[in-house]
Tab-separated table of C-alpha atoms in Angstrom:
chain	number	residue	atom	x	y	z
Z	1	UNK	CA	-61.582	123.343	243.486
Z	2	UNK	CA	-59.071	120.465	243.698
Z	3	UNK	CA	-58.158	118.727	246.893
Z	4	UNK	CA	-54.825	117.145	247.762
Z	5	UNK	CA	-55.469	113.483	248.690
Z	6	UNK	CA	-54.789	113.055	252.433
Z	7	UNK	CA	-52.709	109.893	251.925
Z	8	UNK	CA	-50.118	111.492	249.690
Z	9	UNK	CA	-49.733	114.410	252.129
Z	10	UNK	CA	-49.143	112.024	255.010
Z	11	UNK	CA	-46.705	109.915	253.015
Z	12	UNK	CA	-44.587	112.899	251.923
Z	13	UNK	CA	-42.166	113.079	254.906
Z	14	UNK	CA	-41.310	109.358	254.631
Z	15	UNK	CA	-40.700	109.595	250.892
Z	16	UNK	CA	-38.392	112.534	251.491
Z	17	UNK	CA	-36.390	110.547	254.047
Z	18	UNK	CA	-35.881	107.636	251.611
Z	19	UNK	CA	-34.936	110.149	248.939
Z	20	UNK	CA	-32.429	111.772	251.336
Z	21	UNK	CA	-30.792	108.375	251.862
Z	22	UNK	CA	-30.688	107.720	248.099
Z	23	UNK	CA	-29.106	111.161	247.599
Z	24	UNK	CA	-26.448	110.371	250.237
Z	25	UNK	CA	-25.767	107.018	248.644
Z	26	UNK	CA	-25.272	108.650	245.221
Z	27	UNK	CA	-23.153	111.343	246.887
Z	28	UNK	CA	-20.870	108.584	248.173
Z	29	UNK	CA	-20.297	107.255	244.644
Z	30	UNK	CA	-19.831	110.811	243.277
Z	31	UNK	CA	-17.226	111.392	246.031
Z	32	UNK	CA	-15.513	108.148	244.981
Z	33	UNK	CA	-15.522	109.265	241.320
Z	34	UNK	CA	-14.122	112.704	242.271
Z	35	UNK	CA	-11.096	111.046	243.956
Z	36	UNK	CA	-11.308	113.978	246.368
Z	37	UNK	CA	-10.634	113.195	250.025
Z	38	UNK	CA	-12.559	116.205	251.398
Z	39	UNK	CA	-15.696	114.979	249.616
Z	40	UNK	CA	-15.165	111.391	250.801
Z	41	UNK	CA	-14.508	112.545	254.388
Z	42	UNK	CA	-17.863	114.386	254.430
Z	43	UNK	CA	-19.734	111.146	253.637
Z	44	UNK	CA	-18.543	109.093	256.619
Z	45	UNK	CA	-19.632	109.192	260.263
Z	46	UNK	CA	-17.004	110.782	262.463
Z	47	UNK	CA	-17.303	108.405	265.374
Z	48	UNK	CA	-19.032	105.279	266.616
Z	49	UNK	CA	-18.587	101.932	264.849
Z	50	UNK	CA	-17.478	102.388	261.216
Z	51	UNK	CA	-16.554	99.545	258.841
Z	52	UNK	CA	-15.411	99.409	255.238
Z	53	UNK	CA	-14.884	96.265	253.154
Z	54	UNK	CA	-13.362	97.024	249.738
Z	55	UNK	CA	-13.691	94.108	247.270
Z	56	UNK	CA	-10.922	91.630	248.019
Z	57	UNK	CA	-9.647	93.548	251.079
Z	58	UNK	CA	-9.856	92.651	254.747
Z	59	UNK	CA	-12.428	94.798	256.565
Z	60	UNK	CA	-11.211	98.107	257.934
Z	61	UNK	CA	-12.603	99.404	261.222
Z	62	UNK	CA	-12.763	102.960	262.578
Z	63	UNK	CA	-13.133	106.286	260.770
Z	64	UNK	CA	-9.400	107.130	260.671
Z	65	UNK	CA	-8.338	103.781	259.184
Z	66	UNK	CA	-11.248	103.821	256.716
Z	67	UNK	CA	-10.316	107.294	255.441
Z	68	UNK	CA	-6.683	106.198	255.148
Z	69	UNK	CA	-7.812	103.313	252.907
Z	70	UNK	CA	-9.656	105.751	250.631
Z	71	UNK	CA	-6.566	107.929	250.430
Z	72	UNK	CA	-4.602	104.863	249.306
Z	73	UNK	CA	-7.254	103.950	246.710
Z	74	UNK	CA	-7.450	107.534	245.400
Z	75	UNK	CA	-3.652	107.689	245.036
Z	76	UNK	CA	-3.711	104.514	242.945
Z	77	UNK	CA	-6.690	105.402	240.766
Z	78	UNK	CA	-6.534	107.835	237.871
Z	79	UNK	CA	-10.188	107.466	236.874
Z	80	UNK	CA	-13.314	105.702	238.092
Z	81	UNK	CA	-16.971	105.896	237.183
Z	82	UNK	CA	-20.035	104.093	238.510
Z	83	UNK	CA	-23.399	103.133	237.190
Z	84	UNK	CA	-25.743	102.077	239.993
Z	85	UNK	CA	-28.439	99.463	239.526
Z	86	UNK	CA	-31.035	97.639	241.628
Z	87	UNK	CA	-30.867	100.162	244.464
Z	88	UNK	CA	-33.007	99.145	247.467
Z	89	UNK	CA	-33.422	101.334	250.548
Z	90	UNK	CA	-34.633	100.125	253.955
Z	91	UNK	CA	-35.100	102.797	256.638
Z	92	UNK	CA	-36.059	102.615	260.272
Z	93	UNK	CA	-35.799	105.936	262.103
Z	94	UNK	CA	-32.110	106.854	262.267
Z	95	UNK	CA	-30.721	103.788	260.472
Z	96	UNK	CA	-30.839	103.061	256.722
Z	97	UNK	CA	-29.530	100.177	254.634
Z	98	UNK	CA	-28.918	100.541	250.897
Z	99	UNK	CA	-28.320	97.513	248.726
Z	100	UNK	CA	-26.912	98.338	245.299
Z	101	UNK	CA	-25.149	96.876	242.264
Z	102	UNK	CA	-22.030	98.896	241.355
Z	103	UNK	CA	-21.072	98.698	237.675
Z	104	UNK	CA	-17.667	100.350	237.443
Z	105	UNK	CA	-15.087	101.372	234.887
Z	106	UNK	CA	-11.737	102.453	236.270
Z	107	UNK	CA	-8.193	103.259	235.201
Z	108	UNK	CA	-5.132	102.613	237.329
Z	109	UNK	CA	-1.474	102.664	236.253
Z	110	UNK	CA	-2.459	102.860	232.598
Z	111	UNK	CA	-4.835	99.871	232.783
Z	112	UNK	CA	-8.568	100.156	232.243
Z	113	UNK	CA	-10.713	97.796	234.294
Z	114	UNK	CA	-14.430	97.052	234.020
Z	115	UNK	CA	-16.167	95.289	236.865
Z	116	UNK	CA	-19.316	94.667	238.844
Z	117	UNK	CA	-19.479	94.692	242.626
Z	118	UNK	CA	-22.385	94.319	245.026
Z	119	UNK	CA	-22.593	96.607	248.010
Z	120	UNK	CA	-24.433	96.844	251.288
Z	121	UNK	CA	-24.177	100.412	252.590
Z	122	UNK	CA	-25.437	101.392	256.045
Z	123	UNK	CA	-26.147	105.031	256.896
Z	124	UNK	CA	-26.846	106.499	260.332
Z	125	UNK	CA	-28.515	109.848	260.945
Z	126	UNK	CA	-26.173	112.154	262.840
Z	127	UNK	CA	-27.337	115.658	263.743
Z	128	UNK	CA	-29.892	115.747	260.940
Z	129	UNK	CA	-27.741	114.315	258.142
Z	130	UNK	CA	-27.191	110.760	256.960
Z	131	UNK	CA	-23.612	109.513	257.337
Z	132	UNK	CA	-22.107	106.287	256.019
Z	133	UNK	CA	-21.130	103.822	258.769
Z	134	UNK	CA	-20.705	100.601	256.758
Z	135	UNK	CA	-19.634	100.062	253.151
Z	136	UNK	CA	-19.385	96.356	252.357
Z	137	UNK	CA	-18.592	95.622	248.695
Z	138	UNK	CA	-17.616	92.320	247.125
R	1	UNK	CA	-31.121	98.140	302.739
R	2	UNK	CA	-29.587	98.097	299.257
R	3	UNK	CA	-30.945	100.112	296.395
R	4	UNK	CA	-30.838	99.250	292.698
R	5	UNK	CA	-29.080	102.109	290.848
R	6	UNK	CA	-31.650	103.930	288.712
R	7	UNK	CA	-29.381	103.979	285.644
R	8	UNK	CA	-29.017	100.209	285.359
R	9	UNK	CA	-32.790	99.765	285.676
R	10	UNK	CA	-33.413	102.236	282.868
R	11	UNK	CA	-30.750	100.677	280.645
R	12	UNK	CA	-32.104	97.137	281.010
R	13	UNK	CA	-34.651	97.080	278.121
R	14	UNK	CA	-32.064	98.396	275.610
R	15	UNK	CA	-29.478	95.835	276.698
R	16	UNK	CA	-32.055	93.106	276.276
R	17	UNK	CA	-32.793	94.246	272.713
R	18	UNK	CA	-29.088	94.177	271.738
R	19	UNK	CA	-28.811	90.784	273.408
R	20	UNK	CA	-31.842	89.545	271.442
R	21	UNK	CA	-30.128	90.581	268.196
R	22	UNK	CA	-26.875	88.853	269.250
R	23	UNK	CA	-28.883	85.722	270.068
R	24	UNK	CA	-30.538	85.807	266.630
R	25	UNK	CA	-27.188	86.316	264.963
R	26	UNK	CA	-25.732	83.306	266.792
R	27	UNK	CA	-28.907	81.352	265.984
R	28	UNK	CA	-28.229	82.012	262.286
R	29	UNK	CA	-24.753	80.469	262.536
R	30	UNK	CA	-26.084	77.554	264.603
R	31	UNK	CA	-28.721	76.980	261.880
R	32	UNK	CA	-25.939	77.053	259.275
R	33	UNK	CA	-23.924	74.496	261.302
R	34	UNK	CA	-26.994	72.255	261.712
R	35	UNK	CA	-27.395	72.047	257.895
R	36	UNK	CA	-31.118	71.885	258.680
R	37	UNK	CA	-33.410	73.808	256.325
R	38	UNK	CA	-36.264	74.199	258.841
R	39	UNK	CA	-33.898	75.961	261.237
R	40	UNK	CA	-32.464	78.174	258.491
R	41	UNK	CA	-35.961	79.024	257.200
R	42	UNK	CA	-36.955	80.264	260.687
R	43	UNK	CA	-34.098	82.802	260.672
R	44	UNK	CA	-35.073	84.721	257.526
R	45	UNK	CA	-37.796	87.303	256.976
R	46	UNK	CA	-40.683	85.903	254.989
R	47	UNK	CA	-41.302	88.936	252.807
R	48	UNK	CA	-40.039	92.391	251.972
R	49	UNK	CA	-36.553	92.954	250.527
R	50	UNK	CA	-34.222	90.053	251.347
R	51	UNK	CA	-30.640	89.705	250.078
R	52	UNK	CA	-27.925	87.110	250.554
R	53	UNK	CA	-24.335	87.343	249.294
R	54	UNK	CA	-22.384	84.136	249.906
R	55	UNK	CA	-18.587	84.588	249.555
R	56	UNK	CA	-17.732	84.526	245.853
R	57	UNK	CA	-21.370	84.268	244.742
R	58	UNK	CA	-23.539	86.828	242.985
R	59	UNK	CA	-26.125	88.342	245.346
R	60	UNK	CA	-29.410	86.502	245.662
R	61	UNK	CA	-32.627	88.460	246.104
R	62	UNK	CA	-35.964	87.381	247.585
R	63	UNK	CA	-36.758	84.898	250.353
R	64	UNK	CA	-37.512	81.944	248.032
R	65	UNK	CA	-34.277	82.232	246.023
R	66	UNK	CA	-32.235	82.820	249.196
R	67	UNK	CA	-33.630	79.662	250.847
R	68	UNK	CA	-32.952	77.707	247.644
R	69	UNK	CA	-29.294	78.799	247.828
R	70	UNK	CA	-29.056	77.518	251.401
R	71	UNK	CA	-30.552	74.208	250.316
R	72	UNK	CA	-27.840	73.967	247.646
R	73	UNK	CA	-25.095	74.799	250.173
R	74	UNK	CA	-26.454	72.315	252.728
R	75	UNK	CA	-26.564	69.561	250.096
R	76	UNK	CA	-22.897	70.178	249.263
R	77	UNK	CA	-21.616	70.485	252.829
R	78	UNK	CA	-21.039	67.529	255.129
R	79	UNK	CA	-19.792	69.589	258.068
R	80	UNK	CA	-19.309	73.250	259.013
R	81	UNK	CA	-18.498	75.043	262.223
R	82	UNK	CA	-18.087	78.736	263.032
R	83	UNK	CA	-16.216	80.742	265.593
R	84	UNK	CA	-17.461	84.333	265.688
R	85	UNK	CA	-15.193	87.260	266.521
R	86	UNK	CA	-15.387	91.062	266.687
R	87	UNK	CA	-19.191	91.103	266.783
R	88	UNK	CA	-20.614	94.646	266.687
R	89	UNK	CA	-24.338	95.390	266.938
R	90	UNK	CA	-26.008	98.639	265.894
R	91	UNK	CA	-29.739	98.938	266.622
R	92	UNK	CA	-32.281	101.604	265.820
R	93	UNK	CA	-35.855	100.645	266.677
R	94	UNK	CA	-36.845	97.827	264.329
R	95	UNK	CA	-33.591	97.585	262.353
R	96	UNK	CA	-30.297	96.061	263.510
R	97	UNK	CA	-26.932	95.628	261.803
R	98	UNK	CA	-24.413	93.056	262.997
R	99	UNK	CA	-20.833	93.115	261.798
R	100	UNK	CA	-18.901	89.930	262.491
R	101	UNK	CA	-15.789	87.946	261.592
R	102	UNK	CA	-16.664	84.340	260.674
R	103	UNK	CA	-13.849	81.857	261.279
R	104	UNK	CA	-15.014	78.621	259.688
R	105	UNK	CA	-13.961	75.020	259.289
R	106	UNK	CA	-15.949	72.979	256.798
R	107	UNK	CA	-15.919	69.681	254.977
R	108	UNK	CA	-17.323	69.147	251.504
R	109	UNK	CA	-16.827	66.162	249.200
R	110	UNK	CA	-14.123	64.741	251.481
R	111	UNK	CA	-12.133	68.002	251.585
R	112	UNK	CA	-11.639	70.013	254.756
R	113	UNK	CA	-11.479	73.779	254.312
R	114	UNK	CA	-10.517	76.444	256.831
R	115	UNK	CA	-11.342	80.046	256.096
R	116	UNK	CA	-12.196	83.492	257.370
R	117	UNK	CA	-15.051	85.612	256.021
R	118	UNK	CA	-16.386	88.989	257.070
R	119	UNK	CA	-20.122	89.480	257.281
R	120	UNK	CA	-22.606	92.298	257.520
R	121	UNK	CA	-25.945	90.906	258.717
R	122	UNK	CA	-29.088	93.045	258.829
R	123	UNK	CA	-32.064	92.018	260.973
R	124	UNK	CA	-35.558	93.518	260.938
R	125	UNK	CA	-38.081	93.151	263.724
R	126	UNK	CA	-41.185	91.369	262.452
R	127	UNK	CA	-44.088	90.758	264.828
R	128	UNK	CA	-41.847	90.882	267.905
R	129	UNK	CA	-38.971	88.748	266.620
R	130	UNK	CA	-35.779	89.667	264.747
R	131	UNK	CA	-35.527	88.177	261.276
R	132	UNK	CA	-32.530	88.227	258.937
R	133	UNK	CA	-33.054	90.373	255.823
R	134	UNK	CA	-29.452	90.751	254.573
R	135	UNK	CA	-26.471	88.420	254.893
R	136	UNK	CA	-23.456	89.810	253.041
R	137	UNK	CA	-20.290	87.751	253.479
R	138	UNK	CA	-17.009	88.039	251.609
């Protein structure tokens, strides 16, 4: 008869929470790649403080203005893909911070661009699901 | 006989926690202005994930490398002062995120520079005090 070690059983819920945050973080980049506003809208918190800093932009505050900025980016992007590296997740109850390196390849107005940005993403748990409240990339 | 409203009594501990985070955030900028390494060292977490993104720099990971970067900045700065605006604090138990506009005036190698940066600062509570774990400015 085999026994499940007690430690791993106890640790399971916490691991799942970190994994849920990682999944939401990847979902954000998949939404960005899809250039689909409905998918991007589903990532962000609907109220409370929300901030987005796109590389080289001034920060944008509030859900409505942030979504408008994504609409503008999506309209001016024909293709974008991300490779994520050095992802670190810090969680404390209903707040999670993800630090990640964004390696991107994008096409806009016939020009292909390769670049690296560094992001700090903050997620807040709202009604059981993690929603993005800060995206700071530079 | 006057009575203390029950609500304000209950709210007091939470207000104090947000105020403690604001104080630590201001303390970080005062340490920066002091150009004093002992003061800057006292702001940062001593272990765990630590990240610092200075405007225009690649991100720096780990407490030792982050403190080294501050030493480098302090050696190349003769004067710096900050005015903070639009400070927003989000707290969840032992994790706090501060979003702030940094209006700065600095002098380096005889040149005076004025600038505005936008920062996302993440603090973690360690043994009863808030310590900086992420400074992302751009």
